[in-house]
XYZ file of C-alpha atoms in Angstrom:
717
model
C -19.242 -19.927 21.622
C -19.992 -22.217 18.692
C -19.353 -19.945 15.146
C -23.070 -17.570 15.207
C -24.176 -14.271 13.769
C -26.081 -12.520 16.324
C -28.753 -9.139 15.620
C -29.703 -6.347 17.687
C -32.585 -4.159 16.629
C -31.464 -0.533 18.525
C -33.660 2.701 18.697
C -33.520 4.404 15.425
C -34.873 1.994 13.464
C -30.974 -0.347 12.845
C -30.903 -3.611 13.496
C -27.709 -4.518 13.319
C -25.904 -8.136 12.668
C -22.727 -8.871 14.243
C -20.493 -12.082 12.715
C -19.501 -13.465 16.015
C -16.499 -16.629 15.203
C -13.683 -14.849 17.017
C -10.548 -14.004 16.416
C -11.276 -13.865 12.755
C -14.835 -14.130 12.387
C -14.138 -16.701 10.042
C -17.695 -17.655 7.888
C -18.055 -21.787 9.148
C -21.656 -22.800 8.136
C -23.585 -22.116 11.532
C -22.050 -17.884 10.692
C -23.418 -17.843 7.047
C -26.739 -19.451 8.893
C -27.475 -17.716 11.407
C -26.392 -15.001 9.629
C -28.806 -15.823 6.621
C -31.767 -16.522 8.977
C -31.052 -12.640 10.527
C -31.384 -11.148 7.804
C -35.096 -12.698 5.980
C -35.619 -11.671 10.536
C -34.429 -7.899 10.218
C -35.703 -7.873 6.759
C -39.679 -8.540 7.197
C -39.891 -6.340 11.090
C -41.787 -3.566 9.810
C -40.377 -2.062 13.654
C -36.305 -1.489 10.749
C -35.582 0.156 8.734
C -32.043 -0.264 7.740
C -29.624 -3.258 8.426
C -25.399 -2.641 9.528
C -23.787 -6.058 9.512
C -20.165 -5.944 11.297
C -17.513 -8.124 13.330
C -16.155 -7.145 16.762
C -12.262 -6.248 16.202
C -12.399 -8.368 12.189
C -15.257 -8.117 9.687
C -14.796 -11.136 8.738
C -11.811 -13.164 6.833
C -13.252 -14.983 5.336
C -14.809 -18.876 4.735
C -13.758 -21.250 7.511
C -11.067 -23.235 5.932
C -11.669 -26.034 7.935
C -14.630 -26.701 6.512
C -13.301 -26.835 3.477
C -11.215 -29.644 4.176
C -14.525 -31.523 5.636
C -16.483 -30.250 2.337
C -13.574 -32.506 0.287
C -12.922 -34.701 2.087
C -17.516 -36.094 1.590
C -17.402 -35.736 5.154
C -20.129 -32.917 4.384
C -22.015 -30.508 2.881
C -22.501 -27.355 2.542
C -26.029 -25.692 1.862
C -26.014 -23.276 -1.292
C -26.926 -20.157 0.824
C -24.872 -17.339 -0.928
C -27.958 -16.786 -3.917
C -30.526 -16.026 -1.134
C -27.533 -14.476 1.089
C -27.084 -12.026 -1.338
C -30.142 -11.621 -2.450
C -31.236 -9.874 0.998
C -28.406 -8.119 1.954
C -27.885 -6.466 -1.545
C -32.058 -5.847 -2.823
C -33.733 -6.761 -0.105
C -36.367 -4.401 1.181
C -34.476 -2.922 3.974
C -30.951 -0.902 2.439
C -28.023 -2.744 4.362
C -24.264 -1.208 5.521
C -21.366 -2.969 6.070
C -18.915 -1.184 9.501
C -15.446 -2.861 8.332
C -12.484 -3.238 10.935
C -9.682 -5.422 10.137
C -9.572 -7.714 8.533
C -12.393 -8.653 5.679
C -11.039 -10.550 2.630
C -12.460 -14.047 0.777
C -16.186 -14.112 1.276
C -15.822 -11.448 3.623
C -14.999 -8.611 1.233
C -17.348 -10.693 -0.440
C -20.022 -10.406 2.313
C -19.331 -6.661 2.517
C -19.704 -6.130 -1.237
C -22.941 -7.250 -1.958
C -24.398 -4.208 1.189
C -25.628 -1.946 -0.533
C -22.747 1.349 0.971
C -19.056 0.017 2.473
C -17.234 1.897 6.017
C -13.684 1.164 7.373
C -12.058 1.935 10.031
C -7.826 2.696 9.302
C -6.708 -0.558 9.587
C -9.152 -2.122 7.186
C -8.389 -5.139 4.615
C -9.614 -6.335 1.615
C -9.321 -8.567 -0.614
C -10.037 -11.185 -2.285
C -7.105 -14.161 -1.756
C -8.971 -17.198 -3.196
C -6.344 -18.392 -5.580
C -3.542 -18.948 -3.578
C -5.796 -22.135 -1.642
C -5.991 -22.614 -5.492
C -9.910 -21.821 -5.379
C -11.699 -18.999 -7.559
C -14.210 -15.766 -5.347
C -16.780 -18.036 -4.483
C -19.896 -15.779 -3.530
C -20.059 -13.481 -6.321
C -17.006 -11.548 -5.734
C -15.395 -12.082 -9.466
C -18.947 -9.980 -10.699
C -19.452 -7.804 -7.560
C -15.846 -6.222 -7.466
C -15.625 -5.278 -11.285
C -18.234 -4.098 -10.683
C -17.164 -1.825 -8.514
C -13.545 -0.799 -8.320
C -13.717 -1.093 -12.303
C -12.148 -3.972 -14.204
C -8.427 -3.716 -14.546
C -8.028 -3.436 -10.073
C -10.179 -5.743 -9.762
C -8.585 -8.516 -12.424
C -5.543 -6.998 -10.395
C -6.322 -7.579 -7.261
C -7.405 -10.763 -7.360
C -4.924 -12.722 -9.411
C -2.250 -10.973 -7.200
C -4.544 -11.528 -3.956
C -2.859 -9.317 -2.653
C -5.681 -6.963 -0.376
C -5.770 -3.046 -0.492
C -5.450 -0.692 2.406
C -8.394 1.485 3.778
C -7.586 4.597 1.911
C -6.724 2.449 -1.690
C -10.101 0.691 -1.041
C -11.628 4.672 -0.431
C -9.767 5.642 -3.081
C -10.532 2.795 -6.296
C -14.761 2.538 -4.926
C -14.092 0.032 -2.315
C -15.746 1.821 0.885
C -17.446 5.081 1.204
C -15.937 7.070 3.816
C -12.912 6.247 6.443
C -13.761 7.023 9.452
C -11.688 5.838 13.591
C -12.406 2.733 15.617
C -15.312 4.231 18.144
C -17.540 6.480 15.282
C -17.540 3.423 13.008
C -21.055 2.383 13.785
C -22.579 5.075 14.268
C -21.640 6.805 11.024
C -22.112 3.225 9.342
C -25.145 3.351 11.089
C -26.447 7.507 10.109
C -24.838 5.735 6.237
C -27.682 3.173 6.355
C -30.715 5.448 7.377
C -29.317 8.152 5.087
C -30.024 5.312 2.682
C -33.164 3.862 3.371
C -34.732 7.815 3.573
C -33.449 8.355 0.420
C -30.881 11.211 0.890
C -27.937 8.829 -0.452
C -28.455 6.540 -2.685
C -28.388 2.597 -2.813
C -25.729 0.943 -4.954
C -26.119 -2.445 -5.367
C -22.373 -4.035 -6.891
C -24.481 -5.766 -9.958
C -26.466 -3.685 -11.674
C -23.562 -0.836 -12.044
C -23.371 0.007 -15.514
C -20.486 2.679 -15.916
C -18.172 -0.454 -14.067
C -16.215 -0.899 -17.164
C -15.062 3.166 -17.637
C -11.599 2.872 -15.060
C -9.937 -0.272 -17.458
C -11.346 1.793 -21.547
C -14.112 3.234 -22.770
C -16.229 1.623 -24.892
C -18.517 -1.565 -25.082
C -17.797 -4.715 -23.917
C -16.158 -6.644 -26.518
C -13.473 -3.665 -25.949
C -12.162 -5.372 -23.368
C -12.054 -9.140 -24.213
C -8.127 -8.364 -26.316
C -7.483 -7.496 -22.177
C -9.197 -10.632 -20.774
C -6.893 -12.200 -22.652
C -3.849 -10.597 -22.514
C -4.532 -11.383 -18.882
C -5.689 -14.950 -19.259
C -2.093 -15.182 -21.094
C 0.018 -14.140 -18.621
C -1.911 -16.336 -16.252
C -0.782 -19.634 -18.108
C 2.408 -19.000 -17.036
C 1.320 -20.183 -13.986
C 1.104 -24.330 -15.102
C -2.486 -24.653 -12.696
C -5.688 -23.703 -14.230
C -7.423 -21.744 -11.776
C -6.404 -18.301 -12.503
C -7.648 -19.554 -16.127
C -11.234 -20.000 -15.031
C -11.931 -17.646 -12.780
C -10.959 -15.490 -15.818
C -13.153 -17.483 -17.659
C -15.726 -16.322 -14.762
C -14.809 -12.488 -14.802
C -15.286 -12.635 -19.287
C -18.450 -14.516 -18.924
C -19.778 -11.796 -16.607
C -18.425 -9.114 -18.911
C -20.349 -10.152 -21.850
C -23.537 -11.866 -20.523
C -24.359 -10.549 -17.717
C -23.861 -10.402 -14.062
C -26.187 -13.356 -13.775
C -24.770 -15.693 -16.319
C -20.873 -14.535 -14.304
C -22.137 -15.716 -10.997
C -23.790 -18.898 -12.235
C -20.308 -19.752 -13.607
C -18.661 -18.535 -11.004
C -20.092 -21.328 -8.855
C -19.702 -23.862 -11.603
C -15.414 -23.135 -11.608
C -15.177 -22.545 -8.071
C -17.413 -26.666 -7.004
C -14.600 -27.398 -9.070
C -11.492 -26.794 -7.819
C -12.684 -26.850 -4.669
C -12.345 -30.674 -5.424
C -9.092 -30.550 -7.586
C -5.321 -31.060 -6.063
C -3.997 -28.061 -6.169
C -7.158 -26.692 -4.115
C -6.574 -29.588 -1.823
C -2.675 -29.750 -1.615
C -3.274 -25.488 -0.844
C -5.797 -25.716 1.700
C -3.440 -28.362 3.365
C -0.648 -25.667 3.679
C -2.946 -23.365 4.757
C -3.268 -24.981 7.528
C -0.699 -26.697 8.655
C 1.163 -23.858 8.175
C -0.901 -22.668 10.868
C -0.969 -25.963 13.040
C 3.104 -25.206 13.144
C 3.931 -23.355 16.254
C 1.473 -25.731 17.918
C 4.408 -28.377 19.862
C 3.300 -31.326 22.227
C 4.931 -31.390 25.219
C 5.936 -27.212 24.644
C 3.463 -25.306 23.925
C 0.041 -26.671 25.736
C 2.405 -26.273 29.031
C 1.335 -22.885 29.788
C 4.214 -21.177 29.896
C 4.734 -17.356 28.882
C 7.783 -15.556 26.897
C 10.430 -14.714 27.893
C 11.183 -11.402 26.748
C 14.438 -11.334 24.594
C 15.642 -7.594 24.371
C 18.581 -8.051 23.130
C 19.851 -10.321 20.750
C 23.497 -11.336 20.348
C 24.200 -12.610 16.401
C 28.165 -13.807 16.184
C 29.716 -13.738 12.869
C 28.760 -10.834 10.048
C 28.758 -12.920 7.315
C 26.497 -13.245 4.831
C 23.868 -15.470 7.174
C 24.384 -14.056 10.228
C 24.534 -10.388 8.448
C 20.472 -11.675 7.857
C 20.153 -12.460 10.546
C 20.657 -9.205 12.537
C 18.491 -7.914 9.764
C 16.335 -9.475 10.884
C 16.078 -8.764 13.787
C 16.522 -4.970 13.880
C 13.174 -4.836 11.302
C 11.427 -6.993 13.878
C 12.586 -3.735 16.662
C 15.013 -5.945 18.385
C 18.184 -4.605 19.961
C 20.800 -6.107 18.341
C 25.044 -7.346 19.491
C 26.610 -8.748 15.859
C 30.724 -9.720 16.841
C 33.249 -10.631 14.555
C 36.986 -11.785 15.183
C 38.229 -8.295 13.973
C 37.117 -5.089 13.413
C 37.572 -5.408 8.889
C 35.410 -8.099 9.802
C 32.873 -6.357 12.233
C 32.580 -3.407 9.509
C 32.029 -5.782 6.890
C 29.295 -7.368 9.042
C 27.769 -4.272 9.220
C 27.869 -2.921 5.629
C 26.094 -5.748 4.391
C 23.363 -5.469 7.421
C 22.913 -2.106 5.574
C 22.727 -3.052 2.713
C 19.736 -5.465 2.777
C 17.955 -2.123 4.244
C 19.703 -0.359 1.615
C 17.630 -3.007 -1.421
C 14.796 -2.524 0.832
C 14.379 0.959 0.325
C 15.201 1.333 -3.468
C 11.712 -1.711 -3.738
C 9.887 0.816 -2.241
C 9.398 -1.342 1.076
C 10.397 1.312 3.193
C 12.285 4.908 3.137
C 15.431 5.973 3.693
C 14.835 7.180 6.789
C 12.810 3.860 8.178
C 15.784 1.755 7.076
C 18.859 4.287 9.211
C 16.359 3.934 12.877
C 16.709 0.052 11.947
C 20.332 0.460 11.877
C 20.683 2.356 14.525
C 20.020 -1.168 16.386
C 22.871 -2.761 15.117
C 25.608 -2.365 17.519
C 28.742 -4.175 16.459
C 30.956 -5.601 19.106
C 34.557 -7.517 19.530
C 35.031 -8.327 23.030
C 32.545 -10.964 24.925
C 32.056 -8.009 27.948
C 29.658 -6.469 26.009
C 27.023 -10.303 26.658
C 26.646 -9.341 30.331
C 22.944 -7.997 29.197
C 21.936 -10.830 26.623
C 18.883 -12.426 26.209
C 19.857 -14.741 23.826
C 22.963 -15.435 21.187
C 22.637 -16.851 17.980
C 25.731 -18.644 17.000
C 26.284 -18.039 12.986
C 30.205 -19.033 12.710
C 30.923 -21.557 9.450
C 30.551 -24.741 10.028
C 33.436 -25.960 12.685
C 33.246 -28.424 14.957
C 36.393 -27.322 17.534
C 35.558 -23.529 16.121
C 31.543 -24.135 17.332
C 32.707 -25.910 21.180
C 35.508 -23.542 21.792
C 32.423 -20.815 21.456
C 29.761 -21.852 23.027
C 32.394 -23.059 26.031
C 33.164 -19.345 26.180
C 29.887 -17.722 25.513
C 28.094 -19.878 28.547
C 31.172 -18.042 30.623
C 29.981 -14.750 28.840
C 26.905 -14.671 29.431
C 23.835 -14.525 31.484
C 21.962 -17.531 33.029
C 18.755 -17.378 31.327
C 20.389 -16.114 28.159
C 19.686 -18.393 26.102
C 22.318 -19.793 23.756
C 21.408 -20.979 19.967
C 23.512 -22.035 17.095
C 22.588 -21.133 13.447
C 24.405 -24.570 12.701
C 22.411 -26.044 9.111
C 23.847 -29.900 10.024
C 26.149 -30.235 12.814
C 24.405 -32.577 15.870
C 23.763 -29.041 18.210
C 25.114 -32.562 20.971
C 28.079 -31.344 19.397
C 29.146 -28.304 19.831
C 28.318 -28.244 23.273
C 30.317 -30.852 24.046
C 32.906 -28.282 25.962
C 30.428 -26.512 27.677
C 29.663 -28.147 31.882
C 25.798 -27.401 31.411
C 24.664 -28.418 27.627
C 21.470 -28.152 28.523
C 21.742 -24.268 27.774
C 22.387 -24.849 24.482
C 19.639 -24.843 21.271
C 19.228 -24.655 17.468
C 18.014 -21.278 15.616
C 18.648 -22.917 11.591
C 17.322 -20.044 9.480
C 17.863 -20.325 5.242
C 19.733 -17.904 3.634
C 18.967 -15.132 2.736
C 17.723 -15.334 6.644
C 16.069 -11.666 6.120
C 13.948 -13.410 3.520
C 14.145 -16.828 3.942
C 10.598 -17.585 5.888
C 11.540 -20.237 7.838
C 13.457 -20.428 11.002
C 13.820 -25.004 12.763
C 14.571 -25.243 15.588
C 16.220 -27.623 17.467
C 15.564 -29.571 20.739
C 17.503 -32.070 21.513
C 15.277 -34.360 24.896
C 17.142 -32.600 27.444
C 16.276 -28.989 26.378
C 14.551 -26.701 28.706
C 10.446 -26.626 27.402
C 11.028 -23.056 28.226
C 14.413 -22.450 26.149
C 12.275 -23.639 22.631
C 8.792 -22.213 23.180
C 10.691 -18.884 23.650
C 12.486 -19.199 19.913
C 8.526 -19.778 18.819
C 8.226 -17.056 20.106
C 10.974 -15.368 18.486
C 9.887 -17.256 15.929
C 7.403 -15.180 15.312
C 8.323 -12.163 16.252
C 10.818 -12.167 13.346
C 8.049 -13.459 11.135
C 8.856 -16.325 10.499
C 7.387 -19.541 10.785
C 9.044 -21.925 13.703
C 9.451 -25.658 13.060
C 10.174 -27.756 16.194
C 12.796 -30.248 14.976
C 14.474 -33.258 17.233
C 17.693 -33.325 16.822
C 20.477 -35.713 14.607
C 22.321 -35.103 11.965
C 21.097 -32.197 9.591
C 17.815 -32.206 11.457
C 15.242 -32.318 9.103
C 15.040 -30.311 5.971
C 19.265 -31.130 5.175
C 18.731 -34.874 6.244
C 15.601 -35.030 4.100
C 17.278 -33.834 1.697
C 20.141 -35.227 1.474
C 19.242 -38.513 -0.767
C 18.287 -34.871 -3.362
C 21.787 -34.461 -4.188
C 23.373 -37.523 -4.407
C 19.654 -38.909 -6.236
C 21.345 -36.050 -9.211
C 24.483 -37.679 -8.921
C 23.361 -40.946 -9.767
C 21.090 -39.773 -12.721
C 24.060 -38.974 -14.038
C 25.705 -41.976 -13.643
C 23.405 -43.966 -15.550
C 23.977 -41.144 -18.762
C 21.339 -38.532 -18.147
C 21.705 -35.254 -19.027
C 21.840 -33.309 -15.905
C 20.573 -29.889 -17.853
C 17.088 -32.091 -19.505
C 16.971 -33.347 -15.592
C 17.091 -29.805 -14.474
C 14.015 -29.102 -16.830
C 11.772 -31.552 -15.649
C 12.648 -30.968 -11.872
C 11.874 -26.892 -11.486
C 9.606 -26.401 -14.745
C 8.538 -30.520 -14.968
C 7.322 -30.468 -11.240
C 7.359 -27.144 -10.012
C 10.969 -26.766 -7.800
C 12.344 -23.272 -7.859
C 15.676 -24.666 -9.656
C 16.997 -28.676 -10.836
C 19.719 -30.552 -8.203
C 22.322 -28.617 -10.679
C 21.525 -25.097 -10.644
C 21.252 -25.665 -6.851
C 25.034 -27.592 -6.940
C 26.547 -24.640 -7.935
C 24.440 -21.543 -6.046
C 25.435 -23.300 -2.578
C 29.245 -24.244 -4.196
C 29.871 -27.148 -5.248
C 32.250 -27.583 -2.142
C 30.099 -26.589 0.516
C 27.598 -29.921 -0.836
C 30.242 -31.527 -1.043
C 31.018 -30.835 3.102
C 27.741 -31.320 4.260
C 27.598 -34.551 1.621
C 30.107 -35.961 4.821
C 28.333 -35.335 6.789
C 25.031 -38.294 5.763
C 27.787 -40.113 4.400
C 28.768 -40.856 8.179
C 25.316 -41.072 9.253
C 23.860 -42.287 6.704
C 26.148 -45.241 5.587
C 24.289 -47.465 4.395
C 22.104 -45.481 2.829
C 23.965 -42.872 0.779
C 25.552 -42.629 -2.536
C 28.458 -40.964 -3.278
C 30.151 -41.261 -6.847
C 33.404 -39.108 -7.794
C 31.440 -36.758 -9.418
C 31.306 -33.982 -7.189
C 34.548 -35.228 -5.926
C 35.867 -34.375 -9.764
C 34.169 -30.799 -9.616
C 36.285 -29.585 -6.429
C 39.244 -31.069 -7.661
C 38.846 -28.778 -10.943
C 37.637 -26.455 -9.324
C 34.181 -26.423 -10.398
C 32.770 -24.898 -8.271
C 29.502 -23.223 -9.186
C 28.578 -18.958 -9.887
C 31.569 -18.569 -7.328
C 34.679 -19.643 -9.624
C 32.560 -18.661 -12.913
C 32.282 -22.851 -13.527
C 30.064 -26.133 -12.275
C 28.140 -27.727 -13.872
C 27.188 -24.587 -16.066
C 29.502 -21.455 -18.029
C 28.174 -18.192 -15.594
C 29.058 -15.224 -17.291
C 30.142 -11.476 -15.665
C 25.700 -11.695 -14.535
C 25.827 -15.108 -13.213
C 23.410 -15.745 -15.621
C 23.677 -19.843 -16.938
C 24.599 -21.625 -19.232
C 25.310 -25.320 -20.872
C 29.117 -26.067 -20.585
C 30.132 -28.335 -23.551
C 33.230 -29.067 -21.474
C 30.806 -30.730 -17.897
C 30.806 -33.609 -20.442
C 34.462 -35.315 -20.004
C 33.992 -35.105 -16.758
C 30.542 -35.891 -16.843
C 32.201 -39.421 -18.296
C 34.980 -40.482 -15.892
C 32.887 -40.595 -13.116
C 30.529 -42.871 -15.490
C 33.255 -45.272 -15.988
C 34.142 -44.832 -12.212
C 30.209 -45.801 -11.462
C 29.905 -48.706 -13.173
C 25.664 -47.803 -13.284
C 24.331 -49.558 -16.088
C 23.130 -47.086 -19.083
C 18.801 -45.988 -18.360
C 17.169 -44.196 -21.057
C 14.319 -42.702 -18.548
C 10.293 -41.510 -18.576
C 11.048 -37.297 -17.218
C 7.799 -39.826 -14.604
C 10.704 -41.832 -13.777
C 13.363 -38.969 -13.137
C 11.298 -37.022 -10.813
C 10.442 -40.589 -9.485
C 14.145 -41.275 -8.764
C 14.996 -37.747 -7.377
C 11.933 -38.040 -5.042
C 10.976 -40.622 -3.459
C 13.791 -40.856 -1.921
C 12.970 -37.985 -0.151
C 9.749 -39.087 0.689
C 11.370 -42.748 2.271
C 13.122 -40.301 4.769
C 10.714 -37.718 5.280
C 8.998 -41.009 6.556
C 12.299 -42.285 8.983
C 12.361 -38.525 10.733
C 8.742 -39.380 11.157
C 9.248 -42.039 12.194
C 12.248 -41.511 14.980
C 9.783 -37.974 16.111
C 12.374 -35.511 14.093
C 9.079 -33.723 13.725
C 6.306 -33.758 15.545
C 3.780 -34.315 12.809
C 4.296 -35.343 9.106
C 2.744 -31.899 8.605
C 5.643 -29.778 10.081
C 7.471 -31.698 7.467
C 5.347 -30.078 4.473
C 6.047 -26.621 5.139
C 9.809 -27.181 6.661
C 10.176 -28.330 2.402
C 8.052 -25.811 0.949
C 9.806 -22.736 2.836
C 13.244 -23.562 2.741
C 13.700 -26.217 -0.345
C 10.752 -24.285 -2.247
C 8.901 -27.771 -3.418
C 5.717 -26.492 -4.412
C 2.783 -25.415 -2.198
C 0.579 -26.920 -5.145
C 1.586 -30.417 -4.089
C 1.557 -29.168 -0.584
C 3.998 -30.175 0.976
C 6.453 -33.535 0.623
C 4.315 -36.285 3.192
C 0.792 -33.969 1.423
C 2.670 -35.064 -2.567
C 3.022 -38.066 -1.303
C -0.233 -39.593 0.492
C -1.255 -38.767 -3.088
C 0.935 -40.752 -4.680
C 0.242 -43.153 -2.818
C 2.794 -45.528 -0.592
C 1.795 -48.349 -2.408
C 2.903 -47.246 -5.706
C 6.345 -45.537 -3.528
C 7.659 -48.125 -2.090
C 6.297 -50.248 -5.679
C 8.623 -47.838 -7.381
C 11.312 -47.896 -4.987
C 11.955 -51.768 -5.170
C 12.143 -51.345 -9.092
C 14.461 -48.355 -8.803
C 17.358 -50.486 -6.562
C 16.939 -53.206 -9.102
C 18.378 -50.884 -11.576
C 21.154 -50.059 -9.498
C 23.247 -53.364 -9.350
C 24.842 -52.064 -5.727
C 23.344 -49.679 -4.543
C 19.963 -51.321 -3.983
C 19.961 -49.785 -0.182
C 19.568 -46.410 -0.855
C 16.138 -47.588 -2.435
C 15.790 -49.797 1.000
C 11.808 -48.014 1.873
C 11.757 -48.122 5.225
C 9.936 -49.297 7.343
C 7.103 -46.498 8.123
C 6.446 -46.717 4.708
C 6.154 -50.480 4.004
C 4.463 -50.215 7.050
C 1.423 -47.324 5.423
C 1.057 -49.326 1.985
C 0.129 -53.009 3.736
C -2.266 -51.610 6.180
C -3.425 -48.663 3.290
C -2.734 -46.108 5.102
C -1.371 -42.378 4.932
C 2.069 -41.491 5.210
C 0.144 -38.296 7.170
C -1.846 -40.647 9.540
C 1.393 -43.672 10.398
C 0.887 -46.631 10.391
C -0.474 -48.298 13.764
C 1.998 -49.837 15.008
C 4.048 -45.532 14.809
C 0.292 -44.099 16.449
C 0.455 -42.071 19.965
């Protein structure tokens, strides 16, 4: 059905207008148009005494995001119905009440605030999360929310983008009453009729005069220093739109709501066309698309119930996986090779849960109930009732092969057998199995109970039902699934192997590691630079993983001698107190002067010409080889679609979401420009040109002038 809003005039004189755009009732332009027409009709109809606005199951989760994309691209324009809509809601002849069930977010929350009262159910959530999309509230939220809940609470809600639940909304005056779903419509109608009859006051948010009281008594001018303080805090994000949002709020404080609304519209339209908003909107939509996989989720399959999931290995990764599973309600079986290791794994799981208790995310009683879902074992005999097994032992090929041989003999035929390997070809893991088709990759990222991504690895022979079941499990444990093909490193680690190698090359070209880290973190937006990351992971692990890529892709790697030298000196990073950085007892990093002789020895071996590079050149030399490998991954079908790779890079390696993910950012730079720069870099490093050589997919996109996210004509399906 087309997005719309329908109206029904009840015998008691209440016109009930229902937003209809399931499942979340997003405010598509057709919804807004129908809503405006219904309001005009209701306000003009002599039979109507009052109006209730509602939505089935969800009030409205906000403006229709795909429409944003069409507006940003210039493919569509949007009539500004907001002033007319809000005028009829807030100040029309007949009062309005919002009946809220489920989500009232973004434009949905703003729509509700335009009404003269709000009644909600206990499951309701209200908030203005627009800043997470690089936008600001654009339907009056910057002006109405402060006047309804007070400036302090409104600033907190807008700047953090965190919604509030029904009880908190009532506490701060955002809703008037909380009722069971069965009573919602009747209560809202009664409230609206009371307002119409003068038995209750008609509240017009923009006219509220006491809205400063929750913050500070006094005139608006006394509030301005606090707004400036908020602006200084927002500057730390490095992004413009939070500051502009505060400007819109400030305009309303100083010059009144009419001026504030005008400023809000000016800022909203500006922000919508900025690259940050385009990138964050892309990430929002791409994240929703990762669970749609051709040949898997379009087959009409139904998920298998995975009641009991076993995990092999109780180390940091295995215990994190167990924690995530138990939190989702699964029964978990943890297997280890001896009682000491098993006890250690169980203690790590308990520690993970107690950490949530300390952060007040759950009570101790709740944590112990979750922990009660985990059972330990030393025997494969206990696997007879398992529905899925996740192997999470060390990256040892022989060990993994033996484990899967044993699992095949110990688990029921329906049991899904999966490996958490981060780089090893899963066919290699299955080499000793009688039926290697049973194996699938379930690659978590550490810490597994916190990191949001699950990389699901399939081979051409993996049954669609198996992949579908793991996708379903990912949703159950609140992970974003990305289904990828089978190869060394899969998608994420394969795409990022040039990242570390570029970093080593930069040092061999004379760059200062601490400056490079600063450029990549503070300048580009990564959580940390490549050398700090290497120290966090461990230099020994980095070298071990790197060997896999050297063997798999010998024509496009940069080895160097720096990592081997650091390993020889036991400079492995945090675990040994020294790596690229020096670490104190609290693992706080600081530059290490004793690193310089190691760098000089490596540079002598490399014989690369020393270069003076700008910060932008450092960024490009670091990330353009990553983009190049990402293009190969797209061309080979390792990812279902380029947007999946964008989400994978954002949710695993911390690629800045406000840059839209790897491929989206590369398209902002342009394929032609990237090809040119890669060729320039190849000339700068004699003997290592292959590391920078543009792949066919990238070169074809440059030649054809098409985005990398679309792909060259020869690569399109």
